CSV table of C-alpha atoms in Angstrom, one decimal:
chain,number,residue,atom,x,y,z
H,1,ALA,CA,-6.4,-5.0,30.7
H,2,SER,CA,-6.7,-8.8,30.7
H,3,LEU,CA,-4.8,-8.8,27.3
H,4,GLY,CA,-1.9,-6.8,28.8
H,5,ARG,CA,-1.9,-4.2,26.0
H,6,ASP,CA,-1.8,-0.4,26.3
H,7,VAL,CA,-4.8,1.5,25.0
H,8,ALA,CA,-6.0,5.0,24.7
H,9,ILE,CA,-9.2,5.9,26.5
H,10,LYS,CA,-11.4,8.8,25.2
H,11,THR,CA,-14.0,10.0,27.5
H,12,LEU,CA,-15.6,13.2,28.8
H,13,PRO,CA,-14.4,15.3,31.8
H,14,PRO,CA,-16.3,14.9,35.0
H,15,GLY,CA,-19.6,16.8,35.1
H,16,PRO,CA,-22.7,17.0,37.2
H,17,PRO,CA,-24.9,13.8,36.9
H,18,GLN,CA,-27.8,14.1,34.5
H,19,PRO,CA,-30.8,11.9,34.2
H,20,PRO,CA,-30.9,9.9,31.0
H,21,SER,CA,-33.0,11.3,28.2
H,22,ALA,CA,-35.9,9.2,26.8
H,23,ASP,CA,-34.1,8.9,23.5
H,24,ALA,CA,-30.8,7.7,25.1
H,25,ALA,CA,-32.7,5.2,27.2
H,26,ALA,CA,-34.3,3.8,24.1
H,27,GLY,CA,-30.9,3.4,22.5
H,28,ARG,CA,-31.4,6.0,19.8
H,29,THR,CA,-28.5,8.0,18.4
H,30,ARG,CA,-30.2,11.3,18.2
H,31,VAL,CA,-30.8,12.9,21.7
H,32,PRO,CA,-32.1,16.2,22.8
H,33,LEU,CA,-29.4,18.8,22.7
H,34,ALA,CA,-30.8,21.3,25.2
H,35,ASP,CA,-28.5,19.8,27.9
H,36,PRO,CA,-24.8,20.2,27.1
H,37,ARG,CA,-23.9,16.9,28.8
H,38,ASP,CA,-26.4,15.0,26.7
H,39,ARG,CA,-25.0,16.6,23.6
H,40,ASP,CA,-21.4,15.9,24.5
H,41,GLU,CA,-22.1,12.2,25.3
H,42,ALA,CA,-24.0,11.8,21.9
H,43,ARG,CA,-21.0,13.4,20.1
H,44,LEU,CA,-18.6,10.9,21.8
H,45,ARG,CA,-20.8,7.9,20.9
H,46,ARG,CA,-21.1,9.1,17.3
H,47,GLU,CA,-17.3,9.5,17.0
H,48,ALA,CA,-16.8,6.0,18.4
H,49,ARG,CA,-19.3,4.4,16.0
H,50,LEU,CA,-17.8,6.3,13.0
H,51,THR,CA,-14.2,5.5,13.9
H,52,ALA,CA,-15.1,1.8,14.4
H,53,ALA,CA,-16.7,1.7,11.0
H,54,LEU,CA,-13.4,2.7,9.4
H,55,GLU,CA,-11.6,-0.7,9.3
H,56,HIS,CA,-8.4,0.5,7.7
H,57,PRO,CA,-4.7,0.3,8.7
H,58,GLY,CA,-4.7,4.1,8.7
H,59,VAL,CA,-7.4,4.5,11.3
H,60,PRO,CA,-6.7,3.5,15.0
H,61,PRO,CA,-9.0,0.5,15.7
H,62,VAL,CA,-11.7,0.9,18.4
H,63,TYR,CA,-11.6,-2.0,20.9
H,64,GLU,CA,-14.5,-1.2,23.2
H,65,VAL,CA,-17.3,1.2,23.7
H,66,GLY,CA,-18.9,1.4,27.1
H,67,GLU,CA,-19.9,3.5,30.2
H,68,SER,CA,-18.1,4.0,33.4
H,69,SER,CA,-19.7,3.1,36.7
H,70,GLY,CA,-21.0,6.6,36.9
H,71,GLY,CA,-22.6,6.4,33.5
H,72,THR,CA,-20.1,8.4,31.5
H,73,PRO,CA,-19.5,7.0,28.0
H,74,TYR,CA,-16.0,6.2,26.8
H,75,TYR,CA,-14.3,4.2,24.1
H,76,ALA,CA,-11.0,2.4,24.0
H,77,MET,CA,-8.8,2.5,21.0
H,78,ARG,CA,-5.2,1.6,20.0
H,79,LEU,CA,-2.6,3.8,21.6
H,80,VAL,CA,-1.0,5.1,18.4
H,81,ALA,CA,2.1,7.0,19.6
H,82,ARG,CA,3.5,7.6,23.1
H,83,ASP,CA,5.4,10.7,22.0
H,84,ARG,CA,2.6,12.0,19.7
H,85,ARG,CA,4.8,12.5,16.7
H,86,THR,CA,2.7,14.0,14.0
H,87,LEU,CA,3.1,15.4,10.5
H,88,ALA,CA,2.9,18.8,12.1
H,89,THR,CA,5.8,18.1,14.5
H,90,GLU,CA,7.8,16.7,11.6
H,91,LEU,CA,7.2,19.8,9.5
H,92,ALA,CA,8.3,22.0,12.4
H,93,ARG,CA,11.4,19.9,12.9
H,94,LEU,CA,12.3,20.4,9.2
H,95,GLU,CA,11.5,24.1,9.2
H,96,GLY,CA,14.1,26.0,7.2
H,97,ARG,CA,15.5,22.9,5.6
H,98,ARG,CA,15.8,22.3,1.9
H,99,PHE,CA,13.1,20.5,-0.1
H,100,GLU,CA,15.2,17.3,-0.3
H,101,ALA,CA,15.0,17.0,3.5
H,102,ARG,CA,11.2,16.9,3.4
H,103,ILE,CA,10.8,14.4,0.5
H,104,PRO,CA,10.6,11.4,3.0
H,105,LEU,CA,7.4,13.0,4.3
H,106,LEU,CA,5.7,12.1,1.0
H,107,ASP,CA,5.6,8.5,2.3
H,108,ALA,CA,3.4,9.6,5.2
H,109,PHE,CA,1.3,11.8,2.9
H,110,LEU,CA,0.5,9.0,0.5
H,111,ARG,CA,-0.6,6.8,3.5
H,112,VAL,CA,-2.9,9.7,4.5
H,113,CYS,CA,-4.3,9.8,1.0
H,114,ASP,CA,-5.0,6.1,1.0
H,115,THR,CA,-6.8,6.4,4.3
H,116,VAL,CA,-8.9,9.3,3.3
H,117,ALA,CA,-9.7,7.7,0.0
H,118,TYR,CA,-11.0,4.6,1.9
H,119,ALA,CA,-13.1,6.9,4.1
H,120,HIS,CA,-14.6,8.6,1.0
H,121,ALA,CA,-15.5,5.2,-0.4
H,122,LYS,CA,-17.4,4.6,2.8
H,123,GLY,CA,-19.2,7.8,2.5
H,124,ILE,CA,-17.3,9.6,5.2
H,125,VAL,CA,-15.6,13.0,4.8
H,126,HIS,CA,-13.2,13.9,7.7
H,127,ARG,CA,-13.7,17.7,7.5
H,128,ASP,CA,-10.8,18.5,9.8
H,129,LEU,CA,-7.7,17.1,8.0
H,130,GLU,CA,-4.5,18.9,9.0
H,131,PRO,CA,-0.9,17.8,9.9
H,132,ALA,CA,-1.7,17.7,13.6
H,133,ASN,CA,-4.3,15.0,12.9
H,134,VAL,CA,-1.7,12.7,11.2
H,135,VAL,CA,0.1,10.6,13.8
H,136,ILE,CA,3.3,9.0,12.7
H,137,GLY,CA,4.1,5.9,14.7
H,138,ASP,CA,7.0,3.4,14.6
H,139,TYR,CA,7.7,1.0,11.7
H,140,GLY,CA,6.0,3.1,9.1
H,141,VAL,CA,2.6,3.3,10.8
H,142,VAL,CA,0.6,6.4,9.9
H,143,PHE,CA,-2.8,7.2,11.4
H,144,VAL,CA,-5.4,9.8,10.5
H,145,VAL,CA,-7.1,10.6,13.8
H,146,ASP,CA,-9.8,12.9,15.3
H,147,TRP,CA,-12.9,11.9,13.2
H,148,GLY,CA,-15.3,13.8,15.5
H,149,LEU,CA,-16.2,16.4,12.9
H,150,ALA,CA,-16.7,13.9,10.1
H,151,LYS,CA,-19.7,13.9,7.8
H,152,TRP,CA,-21.2,10.4,7.5
H,153,ARG,CA,-23.6,10.0,4.6
H,154,ALA,CA,-24.9,6.6,5.8
H,155,HIS,CA,-26.1,8.2,9.1
H,156,PRO,CA,-27.5,11.7,8.3
H,157,GLU,CA,-29.6,11.4,11.5
H,158,ASP,CA,-26.3,11.9,13.5
H,159,GLU,CA,-26.0,15.5,12.1
H,160,GLY,CA,-28.1,16.6,15.1
H,161,VAL,CA,-25.2,15.8,17.4
H,162,ARG,CA,-22.4,17.2,15.4
H,163,PRO,CA,-19.9,19.5,17.2
H,164,ALA,CA,-21.3,22.3,15.0
H,165,ASP,CA,-24.1,22.9,17.4
H,166,ASP,CA,-22.0,24.7,20.1
H,167,ALA,CA,-19.3,26.4,18.2
H,168,GLU,CA,-18.3,30.0,18.1
H,169,PRO,CA,-18.7,32.1,14.9
H,170,LEU,CA,-15.8,33.1,12.7
H,171,ALA,CA,-13.5,35.1,15.0
H,172,ASP,CA,-10.7,37.7,14.6
H,173,ASP,CA,-8.3,35.7,16.8
H,174,GLY,CA,-7.2,33.3,14.1
H,175,ASP,CA,-9.6,30.6,15.3
H,176,LEU,CA,-12.2,29.7,12.7
H,177,GLY,CA,-14.0,27.7,15.3
H,178,LEU,CA,-16.7,25.0,14.9
H,179,THR,CA,-19.9,26.8,14.1
H,180,ARG,CA,-23.6,26.6,13.2
H,181,LYS,CA,-24.9,26.7,9.7
H,182,GLY,CA,-23.5,29.9,8.1
H,183,SER,CA,-20.2,29.6,9.9
H,184,VAL,CA,-17.2,27.2,9.7
H,185,LEU,CA,-16.1,23.7,10.7
H,186,GLY,CA,-12.4,23.0,10.5
H,187,THR,CA,-8.9,24.5,11.0
H,188,PRO,CA,-7.7,27.8,9.6
H,189,GLY,CA,-5.1,27.4,6.9
H,190,TYR,CA,-6.5,24.1,5.7
H,191,LEU,CA,-10.1,24.9,4.8
H,192,SER,CA,-11.2,24.8,1.2
H,193,PRO,CA,-12.8,27.9,-0.3
H,194,GLU,CA,-16.3,26.3,-0.1
H,195,ALA,CA,-15.8,25.3,3.5
H,196,ALA,CA,-14.7,28.9,4.4
H,197,THR,CA,-18.0,30.2,3.2
H,198,GLY,CA,-19.7,28.4,6.2
H,199,ASN,CA,-22.0,26.2,4.1
H,200,MET,CA,-20.8,22.9,5.5
H,201,SER,CA,-23.3,21.0,3.4
H,202,ASP,CA,-21.3,22.0,0.4
H,203,VAL,CA,-18.1,20.3,1.7
H,204,ASP,CA,-17.4,17.0,-0.1
H,205,GLU,CA,-14.6,14.8,-1.2
H,206,ARG,CA,-13.2,17.4,-3.5
H,207,SER,CA,-13.0,19.8,-0.6
H,208,GLU,CA,-10.5,17.4,1.0
H,209,VAL,CA,-8.5,17.2,-2.2
H,210,PHE,CA,-7.9,21.0,-1.5
H,211,THR,CA,-7.0,20.4,2.1
H,212,LEU,CA,-4.6,17.6,1.1
H,213,GLY,CA,-3.2,20.0,-1.5
H,214,VAL,CA,-2.4,22.5,1.4
H,215,MET,CA,-0.6,19.7,3.3
H,216,LEU,CA,1.3,18.8,0.1
H,217,PHE,CA,2.2,22.5,-0.3
H,218,GLU,CA,3.7,22.5,3.2
H,219,ILE,CA,5.8,19.4,2.4
H,220,LEU,CA,7.1,20.9,-0.8
H,221,THR,CA,7.8,24.4,0.5
H,222,GLY,CA,7.8,24.3,4.3
H,223,ARG,CA,5.1,26.9,4.7
H,224,LEU,CA,1.3,27.3,4.1
H,225,PRO,CA,0.1,28.7,0.8
H,226,PHE,CA,-1.6,31.7,2.5
H,227,ARG,CA,-0.3,34.1,5.1
H,228,PHE,CA,-2.9,35.2,7.6
H,229,ALA,CA,-3.2,36.6,11.1
H,230,THR,CA,-6.9,35.9,11.7
H,231,GLY,CA,-9.6,33.5,10.6
H,232,ARG,CA,-11.4,36.2,8.7
H,233,GLU,CA,-8.2,37.0,6.8
H,234,TYR,CA,-7.8,33.4,5.8
H,235,ALA,CA,-11.4,33.1,4.7
H,236,ALA,CA,-11.1,36.2,2.6
H,237,GLN,CA,-7.8,35.0,1.0
H,238,VAL,CA,-8.8,31.5,0.2
H,239,ARG,CA,-11.9,32.6,-1.5
H,240,SER,CA,-10.3,35.3,-3.7
H,241,VAL,CA,-6.5,35.1,-3.9
H,242,GLU,CA,-4.6,32.7,-6.2
H,243,PRO,CA,-2.2,30.6,-4.2
H,244,PRO,CA,1.5,30.8,-5.1
H,245,GLU,CA,3.1,28.0,-7.1
H,246,ALA,CA,5.4,25.8,-4.9
H,247,VAL,CA,8.2,26.0,-7.5
H,248,ALA,CA,8.1,29.8,-7.3
H,249,LEU,CA,8.9,29.6,-3.6
H,250,ASP,CA,11.6,26.9,-4.0
H,251,PRO,CA,13.1,26.2,-7.4
H,252,ALA,CA,14.2,22.8,-6.1
H,253,VAL,CA,10.6,21.6,-6.1
H,254,PRO,CA,9.9,19.4,-9.2
H,255,ARG,CA,7.7,21.2,-11.7
H,256,SER,CA,5.3,18.2,-12.0
H,257,LEU,CA,4.7,18.1,-8.3
H,258,SER,CA,4.3,21.9,-8.2
H,259,ASP,CA,1.7,21.8,-11.0
H,260,LEU,CA,-0.2,18.9,-9.3
H,261,CYS,CA,-0.2,20.8,-6.0
H,262,HIS,CA,-1.4,24.0,-7.7
H,263,LEU,CA,-4.2,22.1,-9.4
H,264,ALA,CA,-5.3,20.7,-6.0
H,265,LEU,CA,-5.5,24.2,-4.6
H,266,ALA,CA,-7.8,25.5,-7.4
H,267,ARG,CA,-10.6,27.7,-6.0
H,268,ASP,CA,-13.0,26.1,-8.5
H,269,ARG,CA,-13.4,22.5,-7.3
H,270,ALA,CA,-14.2,21.3,-10.8
H,271,ARG,CA,-10.5,22.1,-11.7
H,272,ARG,CA,-9.1,20.0,-8.9
H,273,PRO,CA,-8.0,16.4,-9.3
H,274,PRO,CA,-11.4,14.5,-9.3
H,275,SER,CA,-10.5,12.4,-6.2
H,276,VAL,CA,-7.9,11.8,-3.5
H,277,GLU,CA,-6.8,8.7,-5.5
H,278,ALA,CA,-6.0,10.9,-8.5
H,279,LEU,CA,-3.9,13.2,-6.3
H,280,ALA,CA,-2.0,10.3,-4.9
H,281,SER,CA,-1.6,8.8,-8.3
H,282,GLY,CA,0.1,12.0,-9.6
H,283,ILE,CA,2.6,11.8,-6.8
H,284,ARG,CA,3.3,8.1,-7.3
H,285,ASP,CA,3.8,8.8,-11.1
H,286,TRP,CA,6.4,11.5,-10.2
H,287,ARG,CA,8.2,9.1,-7.8
H,288,ALA,CA,8.2,6.3,-10.5
H,289,ARG,CA,9.7,8.7,-13.0
H,290,SER,CA,12.2,10.1,-10.5
H,291,ASP,CA,13.4,6.6,-9.6
H,292,ALA,CA,13.6,5.8,-13.4
H,293,GLU,CA,15.6,8.9,-14.0
H,294,ARG,CA,18.1,8.0,-11.2
H,295,GLU,CA,18.5,4.5,-12.7
H,296,ALA,CA,18.9,6.1,-16.2
H,297,LEU,CA,21.7,8.4,-15.0
H,298,ARG,CA,23.4,5.4,-13.4
H,299,LEU,CA,23.2,3.3,-16.6
H,300,LEU,CA,24.2,6.2,-18.8
H,301,ALA,CA,27.3,6.9,-16.6
H,302,GLU,CA,28.2,3.2,-16.8
H,303,ALA,CA,27.8,3.2,-20.6
H,304,LYS,CA,29.9,6.3,-20.9
H,305,GLY,CA,32.6,4.8,-18.8
H,306,VAL,CA,32.6,1.6,-21.0
H,307,LEU,CA,32.9,3.7,-24.1
H,308,ASP,CA,35.7,5.8,-22.7
H,309,ARG,CA,37.7,2.6,-22.1
H,310,ALA,CA,36.8,1.1,-25.5
H,311,ALA,CA,38.6,3.9,-27.3
H,312,SER,CA,42.0,2.5,-26.0
H,313,LEU,CA,41.2,-1.2,-26.4
H,314,PRO,CA,42.2,-3.5,-29.2
H,315,PRO,CA,39.4,-3.7,-31.9
H,316,GLU,CA,37.9,-7.0,-30.7
H,317,ASP,CA,37.8,-5.8,-27.1
H,318,ALA,CA,36.4,-2.5,-28.3
H,319,ARG,CA,33.6,-4.2,-30.1
H,320,ARG,CA,32.7,-6.1,-27.0
H,321,ALA,CA,32.8,-2.9,-24.9
H,322,VAL,CA,30.5,-1.2,-27.4
H,323,SER,CA,28.1,-4.1,-27.3
H,324,ARG,CA,28.1,-3.8,-23.5
H,325,ALA,CA,27.4,-0.1,-23.7
H,326,ARG,CA,24.5,-0.6,-26.2
H,327,ALA,CA,23.0,-3.3,-23.8
H,328,LEU,CA,23.2,-0.8,-21.0
H,329,VAL,CA,21.4,1.9,-23.1
H,330,GLU,CA,18.7,-0.6,-24.2
H,331,SER,CA,18.0,-1.5,-20.6
H,332,LEU,CA,17.0,2.0,-19.7
H,333,PRO,CA,13.5,2.2,-18.2
H,334,ALA,CA,10.8,3.0,-20.7
H,335,LEU,CA,9.8,6.1,-18.7
H,336,VAL,CA,13.1,7.8,-19.7
H,337,ALA,CA,13.2,6.8,-23.4
H,338,ASP,CA,13.4,10.5,-24.2
H,339,HIS,CA,16.3,11.2,-21.8
H,340,PRO,CA,18.4,14.0,-23.4
H,341,GLU,CA,21.7,12.2,-22.9
H,342,LEU,CA,20.4,9.0,-24.5
H,343,ALA,CA,21.0,10.1,-28.2
H,344,ALA,CA,24.5,11.3,-27.3
H,345,VAL,CA,25.5,7.9,-25.9
H,346,ARG,CA,24.1,6.1,-28.9
H,347,ALA,CA,26.1,8.4,-31.2
H,348,ASP,CA,29.2,7.6,-29.2
H,349,CYS,CA,28.5,3.9,-29.7
H,350,ASP,CA,28.4,4.4,-33.5
H,351,ARG,CA,31.5,6.6,-33.4
H,352,VAL,CA,33.6,4.1,-31.5
H,353,THR,CA,32.6,1.2,-33.8
């Protein structure tokens, strides 16, 4: 408050006072979980510590961790967006629109990939990635939030206070829940096949390549790859049904992006891109080639215009025009050296001369 900035405060709802456990009094992370209040407080502290460890522009910074006068823990973090604009709300806003309208969302998606890749390098797996957990702020700011379910390799002792301990089993109401070993952590529609089996120890960085592949599929097509009414239906489909190709649902989707997305959605994790960085690199390669192709079309159109004018010019002026056209052709980006119209323009240069 003394700095005059707005912050977000995350805390627990009021509850009956509980005496501190011996572990908590000693400052240890792991606390007895018999009492729900102890468990919830330990979860909140763990989330604060983990989030604070992620010093990256894509993770809201934690400013303070403390306790209220009544002993309830809280942490203060950056207030990321007053209107809570997320990737989910943006996808909903663009529902029914053409692929071209969703292309700008790839900017936010690549920022998510960068943030998740950083977390993976720190030994942290989010385990609940979905568009609703991607907050889009002003001035190009994109945050990945809600790290409460994350797996933190550097602190395996914290596993005893994970939210998995009080979750419901896989249900028929469409909610996969947050469950004990043998059930599922995460959000239906975004879980990888291995996560849907309930063996959460099997979830790793490649599992999040799958989840990001689902989010990419949504950006490309405007829908999820699997249609399901319940959590059980989703779990059955993701483990046994081949997802559709994005280009099959929308022919406007570039084939290279569709293929990359389909690879990320492979049921066998060994077939997926080996890392989030590799997935993001594939998208950036497509964007670079797409930009190069647009530039090539502009230069080729300009070269054709020069050649069309050269045909009606005096010989000396025509030669200068052809030289200009050749210079335009030679300035084409290397990425489009095999452009189908390039040979035709070169032949026209030879014909005019």
